[in-house]
Amino acid sequence: GAVVSQHPSRVICKSGTSVKIECRSLDFQATTMFWYRQFPKQSLMLMATSNEGSKATYEQGVEKDKFLINHASLTLSTLTVTSAHPEDSSFYICSAGANRDLHFGNGTRLTVT
Amino acid sequence: GENVEQHPSTLSVQEGDSAVIKCTYSDSASNYFPWYKQELGKRPQLIIDIRSNVGEKKDQRIAVTLNKTAKHFSLHITETQPEDSAVYFCAASSGGSYIPTFGRGTSLIVHP
C-alpha cells in the first residue's frame, strides 16, 4: 500500500531557530501533499496544500512566511517552521492522496523551548 | 465550506460493550465519509469508510451507517477491546477531493 514517511518524529528547538520537517511518499508519486497541525486533544487542522512545482495554498490564518512549504519533487514536500516560538509547539502531520485514500505520515512532535 | 460535528468528545465503555460515535455534516455535496483511528502520538489510520451510494458498511466488529437525508453518519464498534482505545475522527469530503474536513475527535476508552 501507499506509504508516507515523515521525519523527524520528534524535534526540540530553541526559540528563534528554524526547523525543517520532511514528508516523502515512498512508493507512489504525490503531486499534492497536505500539512496538518494537531494540538493536544484536538482535531487535525489543515494548514496548507503543497503542490509539486508550484506555490503552496495556505488555509486562512496560517502565515505563509512562517510556515514555508517546498514541494520540489513528486515524492518530497518539506515544511519549515521559521523563527519558532513556544506557541508553535505542536504535532505536525503530512499526508498524501493515493487511490482516493488519504495516507498520513507518522507525524512530528515539535517542542520549542 | 463543510462543517463536521462529532459527538461525544469522550466515550468510556467496559470491555465487551458496544460504542457508537456520531457525526453530522453540512455540505450536501459531500459523498465520501472516512473514519480514522489515532493512537497517542501516532498517525491517523483509516479504519473504514462509506460512500454516499450506500447506507451501511460493515467490517468485522466495525460498522458505519449513513443517513444522507439527515446528513449524519455513525461509527459502531461491537465487542470492544482495550486495544480499541484511541481517538476516532470522522471526516467528510466531496467529489475526488483528498481534502476531508475532520470532526473534533472522540476519545474512546475501553476498560478491561
PDB file of C-alpha atoms in Angstrom:
ATOM      1  CA  GLY A   1       0.000   0.000   0.000  1.00  0.00           C
ATOM      2  CA  ALA A   2       0.893   3.667  -0.159  1.00  0.00           C
ATOM      3  CA  VAL A   3       3.441   4.700   2.459  1.00  0.00           C
ATOM      4  CA  VAL A   4       4.184   8.223   3.605  1.00  0.00           C
ATOM      5  CA  SER A   5       7.363   8.736   5.588  1.00  0.00           C
ATOM      6  CA  GLN A   6       7.833  11.794   7.787  1.00  0.00           C
ATOM      7  CA  HIS A   7      10.999  12.941   9.555  1.00  0.00           C
ATOM      8  CA  PRO A   8      11.942  13.766  12.181  1.00  0.00           C
ATOM      9  CA  SER A   9       9.451  12.167  14.549  1.00  0.00           C
ATOM     10  CA  ARG A  10      10.481  14.465  17.389  1.00  0.00           C
ATOM     11  CA  VAL A  11      12.414  17.691  17.495  1.00  0.00           C
ATOM     12  CA  ILE A  12      13.238  20.166  20.217  1.00  0.00           C
ATOM     13  CA  CYS A  13      14.498  23.578  19.240  1.00  0.00           C
ATOM     14  CA  LYS A  14      15.142  26.938  20.831  1.00  0.00           C
ATOM     15  CA  SER A  15      13.015  29.995  20.235  1.00  0.00           C
ATOM     16  CA  GLY A  16      14.071  31.904  17.169  1.00  0.00           C
ATOM     17  CA  THR A  17      15.508  28.960  15.298  1.00  0.00           C
ATOM     18  CA  SER A  18      14.041  27.212  12.273  1.00  0.00           C
ATOM     19  CA  VAL A  19      13.020  23.593  11.919  1.00  0.00           C
ATOM     20  CA  LYS A  20      12.516  21.601   8.722  1.00  0.00           C
ATOM     21  CA  ILE A  21      10.150  18.645   8.534  1.00  0.00           C
ATOM     22  CA  GLU A  22      10.271  16.267   5.574  1.00  0.00           C
ATOM     23  CA  CYS A  23       7.431  14.272   4.101  1.00  0.00           C
ATOM     24  CA  ARG A  24       8.121  11.601   1.495  1.00  0.00           C
ATOM     25  CA  SER A  25       5.858   9.346  -0.500  1.00  0.00           C
ATOM     26  CA  LEU A  26       7.847   6.108  -0.670  1.00  0.00           C
ATOM     27  CA  ASP A  27       6.098   4.023  -3.292  1.00  0.00           C
ATOM     28  CA  PHE A  28       3.960   6.456  -5.206  1.00  0.00           C
ATOM     29  CA  GLN A  29       4.146   9.909  -6.704  1.00  0.00           C
ATOM     30  CA  ALA A  30       2.274  12.628  -4.917  1.00  0.00           C
ATOM     31  CA  THR A  31       1.606  15.784  -6.876  1.00  0.00           C
ATOM     32  CA  THR A  32      -0.251  17.078  -3.857  1.00  0.00           C
ATOM     33  CA  MET A  33       0.573  16.717  -0.194  1.00  0.00           C
ATOM     34  CA  PHE A  34      -1.169  18.182   2.808  1.00  0.00           C
ATOM     35  CA  TRP A  35       0.187  19.560   6.055  1.00  0.00           C
ATOM     36  CA  TYR A  36      -1.850  19.377   9.229  1.00  0.00           C
ATOM     37  CA  ARG A  37      -1.337  20.664  12.723  1.00  0.00           C
ATOM     38  CA  GLN A  38      -2.783  18.999  15.768  1.00  0.00           C
ATOM     39  CA  PHE A  39      -2.904  20.433  19.263  1.00  0.00           C
ATOM     40  CA  PRO A  40      -3.339  18.090  22.247  1.00  0.00           C
ATOM     41  CA  LYS A  41      -6.773  16.512  22.355  1.00  0.00           C
ATOM     42  CA  GLN A  42      -7.855  18.421  19.293  1.00  0.00           C
ATOM     43  CA  SER A  43      -8.618  17.591  15.704  1.00  0.00           C
ATOM     44  CA  LEU A  44      -6.428  17.731  12.632  1.00  0.00           C
ATOM     45  CA  MET A  45      -6.361  21.238  11.217  1.00  0.00           C
ATOM     46  CA  LEU A  46      -5.309  21.651   7.617  1.00  0.00           C
ATOM     47  CA  MET A  47      -2.538  24.226   7.346  1.00  0.00           C
ATOM     48  CA  ALA A  48      -1.716  24.121   3.674  1.00  0.00           C
ATOM     49  CA  THR A  49      -1.849  22.141   0.478  1.00  0.00           C
ATOM     50  CA  SER A  50       1.525  21.532  -1.106  1.00  0.00           C
ATOM     51  CA  ASN A  51       1.625  21.335  -4.898  1.00  0.00           C
ATOM     52  CA  GLU A  52       4.607  19.928  -6.770  1.00  0.00           C
ATOM     53  CA  GLY A  53       6.308  22.580  -8.821  1.00  0.00           C
ATOM     54  CA  SER A  54       4.143  25.458  -7.659  1.00  0.00           C
ATOM     55  CA  LYS A  55       3.344  27.541  -4.627  1.00  0.00           C
ATOM     56  CA  ALA A  56       1.515  26.034  -1.701  1.00  0.00           C
ATOM     57  CA  THR A  57      -2.037  27.008  -0.893  1.00  0.00           C
ATOM     58  CA  TYR A  58      -2.403  28.134   2.689  1.00  0.00           C
ATOM     59  CA  GLU A  59      -5.535  27.977   4.807  1.00  0.00           C
ATOM     60  CA  GLN A  60      -6.913  31.125   6.286  1.00  0.00           C
ATOM     61  CA  GLY A  61      -4.983  32.235   9.339  1.00  0.00           C
ATOM     62  CA  VAL A  62      -1.806  30.315   8.508  1.00  0.00           C
ATOM     63  CA  GLU A  63       1.215  32.564   7.955  1.00  0.00           C
ATOM     64  CA  LYS A  64       2.936  31.542   4.756  1.00  0.00           C
ATOM     65  CA  ASP A  65       6.121  33.375   5.680  1.00  0.00           C
ATOM     66  CA  LYS A  66       6.343  31.482   8.930  1.00  0.00           C
ATOM     67  CA  PHE A  67       5.460  28.045   7.625  1.00  0.00           C
ATOM     68  CA  LEU A  68       7.478  27.661   4.446  1.00  0.00           C
ATOM     69  CA  ILE A  69       6.474  24.799   2.207  1.00  0.00           C
ATOM     70  CA  ASN A  70       8.557  23.430  -0.630  1.00  0.00           C
ATOM     71  CA  HIS A  71       7.410  20.636  -2.915  1.00  0.00           C
ATOM     72  CA  ALA A  72      10.294  20.297  -5.314  1.00  0.00           C
ATOM     73  CA  SER A  73       9.701  16.732  -6.442  1.00  0.00           C
ATOM     74  CA  LEU A  74       6.861  14.260  -6.817  1.00  0.00           C
ATOM     75  CA  THR A  75       7.941  12.405  -3.690  1.00  0.00           C
ATOM     76  CA  LEU A  76       9.084  15.104  -1.271  1.00  0.00           C
ATOM     77  CA  SER A  77       7.451  18.023   0.457  1.00  0.00           C
ATOM     78  CA  THR A  78       9.066  19.976   3.283  1.00  0.00           C
ATOM     79  CA  LEU A  79       7.620  22.245   5.940  1.00  0.00           C
ATOM     80  CA  THR A  80       9.970  24.725   7.578  1.00  0.00           C
ATOM     81  CA  VAL A  81       8.855  26.454  10.738  1.00  0.00           C
ATOM     82  CA  THR A  82      10.819  29.694  10.746  1.00  0.00           C
ATOM     83  CA  SER A  83      11.696  31.728  13.822  1.00  0.00           C
ATOM     84  CA  ALA A  84       9.946  29.206  16.008  1.00  0.00           C
ATOM     85  CA  HIS A  85       8.170  30.276  19.185  1.00  0.00           C
ATOM     86  CA  PRO A  86       6.833  28.176  22.054  1.00  0.00           C
ATOM     87  CA  GLU A  87       3.287  28.582  20.721  1.00  0.00           C
ATOM     88  CA  ASP A  88       4.417  26.737  17.580  1.00  0.00           C
ATOM     89  CA  SER A  89       4.898  23.631  19.685  1.00  0.00           C
ATOM     90  CA  SER A  90       2.513  21.086  18.272  1.00  0.00           C
ATOM     91  CA  PHE A  91       2.141  17.827  16.392  1.00  0.00           C
ATOM     92  CA  TYR A  92       2.582  18.318  12.651  1.00  0.00           C
ATOM     93  CA  ILE A  93       1.379  15.633  10.240  1.00  0.00           C
ATOM     94  CA  CYS A  94       1.693  15.415   6.492  1.00  0.00           C
ATOM     95  CA  SER A  95      -0.446  13.346   4.186  1.00  0.00           C
ATOM     96  CA  ALA A  96      -0.790  12.478   0.531  1.00  0.00           C
ATOM     97  CA  GLY A  97      -3.621  11.103  -1.506  1.00  0.00           C
ATOM     98  CA  ALA A  98      -3.403   7.798  -3.337  1.00  0.00           C
ATOM     99  CA  ASN A  99      -6.198   5.655  -4.737  1.00  0.00           C
ATOM    100  CA  ARG A 100      -8.780   8.029  -3.266  1.00  0.00           C
ATOM    101  CA  ASP A 101      -7.422   7.398   0.229  1.00  0.00           C
ATOM    102  CA  LEU A 102      -5.504   9.814   2.388  1.00  0.00           C
ATOM    103  CA  HIS A 103      -2.271   8.388   3.768  1.00  0.00           C
ATOM    104  CA  PHE A 104      -0.609  10.044   6.737  1.00  0.00           C
ATOM    105  CA  GLY A 105       2.972  10.336   7.823  1.00  0.00           C
ATOM    106  CA  ASN A 106       3.852   9.390  11.396  1.00  0.00           C
ATOM    107  CA  GLY A 107       3.867  12.993  12.474  1.00  0.00           C
ATOM    108  CA  THR A 108       6.462  15.256  14.037  1.00  0.00           C
ATOM    109  CA  ARG A 109       6.282  16.391  17.631  1.00  0.00           C
ATOM    110  CA  LEU A 110       7.791  19.862  17.732  1.00  0.00           C
ATOM    111  CA  THR A 111       8.729  21.394  21.066  1.00  0.00           C
ATOM    112  CA  VAL A 112      10.041  24.947  21.116  1.00  0.00           C
ATOM    113  CA  THR A 113      11.793  25.950  24.307  1.00  0.00           C
TER     114      THR A 113
ATOM    115  CA  GLY B   1     -17.415  25.167   3.365  1.00  0.00           C
ATOM    116  CA  GLU B   2     -18.057  21.843   5.034  1.00  0.00           C
ATOM    117  CA  ASN B   3     -18.615  21.641   8.776  1.00  0.00           C
ATOM    118  CA  VAL B   4     -18.405  18.325  10.590  1.00  0.00           C
ATOM    119  CA  GLU B   5     -19.675  17.931  14.123  1.00  0.00           C
ATOM    120  CA  GLN B   6     -18.704  14.871  16.160  1.00  0.00           C
ATOM    121  CA  HIS B   7     -20.082  13.536  19.435  1.00  0.00           C
ATOM    122  CA  PRO B   8     -19.276  12.563  22.078  1.00  0.00           C
ATOM    123  CA  SER B   9     -15.846  14.020  22.730  1.00  0.00           C
ATOM    124  CA  THR B  10     -15.116  11.277  25.244  1.00  0.00           C
ATOM    125  CA  LEU B  11     -16.614   7.816  25.474  1.00  0.00           C
ATOM    126  CA  SER B  12     -15.820   5.355  28.226  1.00  0.00           C
ATOM    127  CA  VAL B  13     -17.062   1.755  27.988  1.00  0.00           C
ATOM    128  CA  GLN B  14     -16.412  -1.596  29.566  1.00  0.00           C
ATOM    129  CA  GLU B  15     -14.701  -4.289  27.551  1.00  0.00           C
ATOM    130  CA  GLY B  16     -17.264  -6.204  25.542  1.00  0.00           C
ATOM    131  CA  ASP B  17     -19.733  -3.334  25.348  1.00  0.00           C
ATOM    132  CA  SER B  18     -20.611  -1.515  22.142  1.00  0.00           C
ATOM    133  CA  ALA B  19     -19.512   2.004  21.308  1.00  0.00           C
ATOM    134  CA  VAL B  20     -21.252   4.455  18.999  1.00  0.00           C
ATOM    135  CA  ILE B  21     -19.802   7.709  17.686  1.00  0.00           C
ATOM    136  CA  LYS B  22     -21.983  10.105  15.736  1.00  0.00           C
ATOM    137  CA  CYS B  23     -21.163  12.799  13.201  1.00  0.00           C
ATOM    138  CA  THR B  24     -23.149  15.315  11.217  1.00  0.00           C
ATOM    139  CA  TYR B  25     -22.083  17.243   8.152  1.00  0.00           C
ATOM    140  CA  SER B  26     -23.372  20.356   6.479  1.00  0.00           C
ATOM    141  CA  ASP B  27     -22.450  20.123   2.786  1.00  0.00           C
ATOM    142  CA  SER B  28     -24.950  18.060   0.822  1.00  0.00           C
ATOM    143  CA  ALA B  29     -22.288  17.640  -1.884  1.00  0.00           C
ATOM    144  CA  SER B  30     -20.147  15.520   0.434  1.00  0.00           C
ATOM    145  CA  ASN B  31     -20.128  11.950  -0.744  1.00  0.00           C
ATOM    146  CA  TYR B  32     -17.214  10.254   0.981  1.00  0.00           C
ATOM    147  CA  PHE B  33     -17.036   9.645   4.727  1.00  0.00           C
ATOM    148  CA  PRO B  34     -13.914   8.028   6.161  1.00  0.00           C
ATOM    149  CA  TRP B  35     -13.237   7.169   9.777  1.00  0.00           C
ATOM    150  CA  TYR B  36      -9.746   7.334  11.228  1.00  0.00           C
ATOM    151  CA  LYS B  37      -8.276   5.837  14.386  1.00  0.00           C
ATOM    152  CA  GLN B  38      -5.384   7.653  16.000  1.00  0.00           C
ATOM    153  CA  GLU B  39      -3.384   6.199  18.837  1.00  0.00           C
ATOM    154  CA  LEU B  40      -1.450   8.587  21.043  1.00  0.00           C
ATOM    155  CA  GLY B  41       1.393  10.259  19.154  1.00  0.00           C
ATOM    156  CA  LYS B  42       0.815   8.211  16.018  1.00  0.00           C
ATOM    157  CA  ARG B  43      -0.614   8.796  12.606  1.00  0.00           C
ATOM    158  CA  PRO B  44      -4.339   8.585  11.915  1.00  0.00           C
ATOM    159  CA  GLN B  45      -5.195   5.349  10.174  1.00  0.00           C
ATOM    160  CA  LEU B  46      -8.205   4.727   8.015  1.00  0.00           C
ATOM    161  CA  ILE B  47     -10.350   2.018   9.586  1.00  0.00           C
ATOM    162  CA  ILE B  48     -13.491   2.149   7.491  1.00  0.00           C
ATOM    163  CA  ASP B  49     -15.181   4.428   5.007  1.00  0.00           C
ATOM    164  CA  ILE B  50     -18.535   4.786   3.330  1.00  0.00           C
ATOM    165  CA  ARG B  51     -19.644   6.472   0.159  1.00  0.00           C
ATOM    166  CA  SER B  52     -22.948   8.183  -0.368  1.00  0.00           C
ATOM    167  CA  ASN B  53     -24.383   5.456  -2.574  1.00  0.00           C
ATOM    168  CA  VAL B  54     -24.708   3.024   0.347  1.00  0.00           C
ATOM    169  CA  GLY B  55     -26.371   3.277   3.724  1.00  0.00           C
ATOM    170  CA  GLU B  56     -24.306   0.841   5.737  1.00  0.00           C
ATOM    171  CA  LYS B  57     -20.978  -0.910   5.633  1.00  0.00           C
ATOM    172  CA  LYS B  58     -19.542  -3.478   7.998  1.00  0.00           C
ATOM    173  CA  ASP B  59     -16.074  -4.877   8.584  1.00  0.00           C
ATOM    174  CA  GLN B  60     -15.902  -7.429  11.381  1.00  0.00           C
ATOM    175  CA  ARG B  61     -16.582  -5.550  14.642  1.00  0.00           C
ATOM    176  CA  ILE B  62     -16.809  -2.160  12.970  1.00  0.00           C
ATOM    177  CA  ALA B  63     -19.758  -0.769  11.072  1.00  0.00           C
ATOM    178  CA  VAL B  64     -20.665   2.624   9.686  1.00  0.00           C
ATOM    179  CA  THR B  65     -24.110   3.918   8.806  1.00  0.00           C
ATOM    180  CA  LEU B  66     -25.009   6.903   6.671  1.00  0.00           C
ATOM    181  CA  ASN B  67     -28.235   8.876   6.534  1.00  0.00           C
ATOM    182  CA  LYS B  68     -27.918  11.286   3.612  1.00  0.00           C
ATOM    183  CA  THR B  69     -31.263  12.924   4.221  1.00  0.00           C
ATOM    184  CA  ALA B  70     -30.386  13.838   7.769  1.00  0.00           C
ATOM    185  CA  LYS B  71     -26.717  14.388   6.908  1.00  0.00           C
ATOM    186  CA  HIS B  72     -25.382  12.202   9.642  1.00  0.00           C
ATOM    187  CA  PHE B  73     -23.211   9.130   9.855  1.00  0.00           C
ATOM    188  CA  SER B  74     -22.154   6.925  12.721  1.00  0.00           C
ATOM    189  CA  LEU B  75     -19.422   4.505  13.696  1.00  0.00           C
ATOM    190  CA  HIS B  76     -20.392   1.390  15.621  1.00  0.00           C
ATOM    191  CA  ILE B  77     -17.847  -0.802  17.370  1.00  0.00           C
ATOM    192  CA  THR B  78     -19.133  -4.028  18.899  1.00  0.00           C
ATOM    193  CA  GLU B  79     -17.449  -6.249  21.474  1.00  0.00           C
ATOM    194  CA  THR B  80     -14.974  -3.528  22.331  1.00  0.00           C
ATOM    195  CA  GLN B  81     -11.473  -4.470  23.420  1.00  0.00           C
ATOM    196  CA  PRO B  82      -8.829  -2.451  25.310  1.00  0.00           C
ATOM    197  CA  GLU B  83      -6.825  -2.109  22.092  1.00  0.00           C
ATOM    198  CA  ASP B  84      -9.740  -0.205  20.599  1.00  0.00           C
ATOM    199  CA  SER B  85      -8.846   2.650  22.966  1.00  0.00           C
ATOM    200  CA  ALA B  86      -7.805   5.606  20.784  1.00  0.00           C
ATOM    201  CA  VAL B  87      -9.098   8.828  19.317  1.00  0.00           C
ATOM    202  CA  TYR B  88     -11.504   8.352  16.433  1.00  0.00           C
ATOM    203  CA  PHE B  89     -12.090  11.013  13.816  1.00  0.00           C
ATOM    204  CA  CYS B  90     -14.898  11.169  11.334  1.00  0.00           C
ATOM    205  CA  ALA B  91     -14.452  13.142   8.137  1.00  0.00           C
ATOM    206  CA  ALA B  92     -16.353  14.221   5.063  1.00  0.00           C
ATOM    207  CA  SER B  93     -15.250  15.171   1.582  1.00  0.00           C
ATOM    208  CA  SER B  94     -16.805  15.636  -1.832  1.00  0.00           C
ATOM    209  CA  GLY B  95     -16.003  14.602  -5.347  1.00  0.00           C
ATOM    210  CA  GLY B  96     -12.459  13.463  -5.888  1.00  0.00           C
ATOM    211  CA  SER B  97     -11.101  15.693  -3.181  1.00  0.00           C
ATOM    212  CA  TYR B  98      -8.391  14.354  -0.892  1.00  0.00           C
ATOM    213  CA  ILE B  99      -9.116  17.163   1.498  1.00  0.00           C
ATOM    214  CA  PRO B 100     -11.571  15.899   4.074  1.00  0.00           C
ATOM    215  CA  THR B 101     -12.991  18.047   6.811  1.00  0.00           C
ATOM    216  CA  PHE B 102     -12.407  16.329  10.125  1.00  0.00           C
ATOM    217  CA  GLY B 103     -14.628  16.153  13.161  1.00  0.00           C
ATOM    218  CA  ARG B 104     -13.173  17.131  16.530  1.00  0.00           C
ATOM    219  CA  GLY B 105     -12.488  13.562  17.511  1.00  0.00           C
ATOM    220  CA  THR B 106     -13.782  11.140  20.126  1.00  0.00           C
ATOM    221  CA  SER B 107     -11.512   9.720  22.750  1.00  0.00           C
ATOM    222  CA  LEU B 108     -12.656   6.130  23.283  1.00  0.00           C
ATOM    223  CA  ILE B 109     -11.542   4.423  26.458  1.00  0.00           C
ATOM    224  CA  VAL B 110     -12.226   0.719  26.853  1.00  0.00           C
ATOM    225  CA  HIS B 111     -11.806  -0.503  30.401  1.00  0.00           C
ATOM    226  CA  PRO B 112     -10.710  -4.121  30.831  1.00  0.00           C
TER     227      PRO B 112
END
